[in-house]
PDB file of C-alpha atoms in Angstrom:
ATOM      1  CA  UNK A 256     -93.438  93.596  36.626  1.00  0.00           C
ATOM      2  CA  UNK A 257     -96.906  93.071  35.283  1.00  0.00           C
ATOM      3  CA  UNK A 258     -96.782  91.966  31.657  1.00  0.00           C
ATOM      4  CA  UNK A 259    -100.093  91.190  29.906  1.00  0.00           C
ATOM      5  CA  UNK A 260    -100.725  87.648  28.652  1.00  0.00           C
ATOM      6  CA  UNK A 261     -98.777  86.836  25.454  1.00  0.00           C
ATOM      7  CA  UNK A 262     -96.852  90.125  25.703  1.00  0.00           C
ATOM      8  CA  UNK A 263     -93.655  89.058  27.507  1.00  0.00           C
ATOM      9  CA  UNK A 264     -90.579  89.891  25.440  1.00  0.00           C
ATOM     10  CA  UNK A 265     -86.914  88.996  25.741  1.00  0.00           C
ATOM     11  CA  UNK A 266     -85.821  92.579  26.318  1.00  0.00           C
ATOM     12  CA  UNK A 267     -83.624  94.546  28.705  1.00  0.00           C
ATOM     13  CA  UNK A 268     -86.409  95.170  31.252  1.00  0.00           C
ATOM     14  CA  UNK A 269     -87.205  91.474  31.555  1.00  0.00           C
ATOM     15  CA  UNK A 270     -83.529  90.514  31.686  1.00  0.00           C
ATOM     16  CA  UNK A 271     -82.847  93.033  34.456  1.00  0.00           C
ATOM     17  CA  UNK A 272     -85.837  91.767  36.463  1.00  0.00           C
ATOM     18  CA  UNK A 273     -84.730  88.120  36.323  1.00  0.00           C
ATOM     19  CA  UNK A 274     -81.048  88.929  36.825  1.00  0.00           C
ATOM     20  CA  UNK A 275     -81.874  90.912  39.968  1.00  0.00           C
ATOM     21  CA  UNK A 276     -83.846  87.982  41.426  1.00  0.00           C
ATOM     22  CA  UNK A 277     -81.024  85.542  40.644  1.00  0.00           C
ATOM     23  CA  UNK A 278     -78.454  87.763  42.336  1.00  0.00           C
ATOM     24  CA  UNK A 279     -80.689  88.381  45.357  1.00  0.00           C
ATOM     25  CA  UNK A 280     -81.810  84.784  45.934  1.00  0.00           C
ATOM     26  CA  UNK A 281     -78.638  83.067  44.666  1.00  0.00           C
ATOM     27  CA  UNK A 282     -80.309  79.783  43.641  1.00  0.00           C
ATOM     28  CA  UNK A 283     -78.114  76.739  43.097  1.00  0.00           C
ATOM     29  CA  UNK A 284     -80.183  75.682  40.096  1.00  0.00           C
ATOM     30  CA  UNK A 285     -82.249  77.657  37.593  1.00  0.00           C
ATOM     31  CA  UNK A 286     -85.174  75.893  35.909  1.00  0.00           C
ATOM     32  CA  UNK A 287     -87.174  77.537  33.127  1.00  0.00           C
ATOM     33  CA  UNK A 288     -89.269  76.622  30.086  1.00  0.00           C
ATOM     34  CA  UNK A 289     -87.454  75.514  26.953  1.00  0.00           C
ATOM     35  CA  UNK A 290     -86.469  78.499  24.786  1.00  0.00           C
ATOM     36  CA  UNK A 291     -88.664  77.138  21.955  1.00  0.00           C
ATOM     37  CA  UNK A 292     -92.352  76.753  22.766  1.00  0.00           C
ATOM     38  CA  UNK A 293     -95.725  77.280  21.146  1.00  0.00           C
ATOM     39  CA  UNK A 294     -96.848  79.868  23.738  1.00  0.00           C
ATOM     40  CA  UNK A 295     -94.968  83.147  23.201  1.00  0.00           C
ATOM     41  CA  UNK A 296     -94.656  83.848  26.941  1.00  0.00           C
ATOM     42  CA  UNK A 297     -93.130  80.419  27.589  1.00  0.00           C
ATOM     43  CA  UNK A 298     -90.662  80.916  24.756  1.00  0.00           C
ATOM     44  CA  UNK A 299     -89.710  84.396  25.965  1.00  0.00           C
ATOM     45  CA  UNK A 300     -89.307  83.117  29.537  1.00  0.00           C
ATOM     46  CA  UNK A 301     -86.919  80.402  28.362  1.00  0.00           C
ATOM     47  CA  UNK A 302     -84.872  82.901  26.371  1.00  0.00           C
ATOM     48  CA  UNK A 303     -84.788  85.418  29.218  1.00  0.00           C
ATOM     49  CA  UNK A 304     -83.769  82.733  31.728  1.00  0.00           C
ATOM     50  CA  UNK A 305     -80.978  81.502  29.462  1.00  0.00           C
ATOM     51  CA  UNK A 306     -79.563  85.012  29.076  1.00  0.00           C
ATOM     52  CA  UNK A 307     -80.038  85.861  32.754  1.00  0.00           C
ATOM     53  CA  UNK A 308     -78.305  82.669  33.914  1.00  0.00           C
ATOM     54  CA  UNK A 309     -75.175  83.686  32.016  1.00  0.00           C
ATOM     55  CA  UNK A 310     -75.434  87.456  32.497  1.00  0.00           C
ATOM     56  CA  UNK A 311     -75.943  87.238  36.276  1.00  0.00           C
ATOM     57  CA  UNK A 312     -72.315  86.090  36.549  1.00  0.00           C
ATOM     58  CA  UNK A 313     -70.921  89.168  34.800  1.00  0.00           C
ATOM     59  CA  UNK A 314     -69.637  91.473  37.563  1.00  0.00           C
ATOM     60  CA  UNK A 315     -69.557  94.591  35.366  1.00  0.00           C
ATOM     61  CA  UNK A 316     -73.142  94.174  34.147  1.00  0.00           C
ATOM     62  CA  UNK A 317     -75.548  96.160  36.348  1.00  0.00           C
ATOM     63  CA  UNK A 318     -73.543  95.889  39.590  1.00  0.00           C
ATOM     64  CA  UNK A 319     -76.281  97.939  41.292  1.00  0.00           C
ATOM     65  CA  UNK A 320     -78.495  94.826  41.035  1.00  0.00           C
ATOM     66  CA  UNK A 321     -76.246  92.868  43.383  1.00  0.00           C
ATOM     67  CA  UNK A 322     -73.021  90.909  43.398  1.00  0.00           C
ATOM     68  CA  UNK A 323     -72.309  88.702  40.404  1.00  0.00           C
ATOM     69  CA  UNK A 324     -73.521  85.137  40.827  1.00  0.00           C
ATOM     70  CA  UNK A 325     -74.209  82.403  38.270  1.00  0.00           C
ATOM     71  CA  UNK A 326     -76.382  79.382  39.093  1.00  0.00           C
ATOM     72  CA  UNK A 327     -75.847  76.046  37.357  1.00  0.00           C
TER      73      UNK A 327
END
């Protein structure tokens, strides 16, 4: 996805995009910015990553995006 600078939001589209990458690549570890940051994109990225890390392990949530998998 191509979000403009300072326009990234913690919404369903962003969550789906990150969750799909997690399930496809199956990383052992997920690193992301802290969920509280001065730059709005950094803050949103941290919040999205936190939700996606948990949500990617929920088998009934968007199974079409791949098999459930939760990194540490």
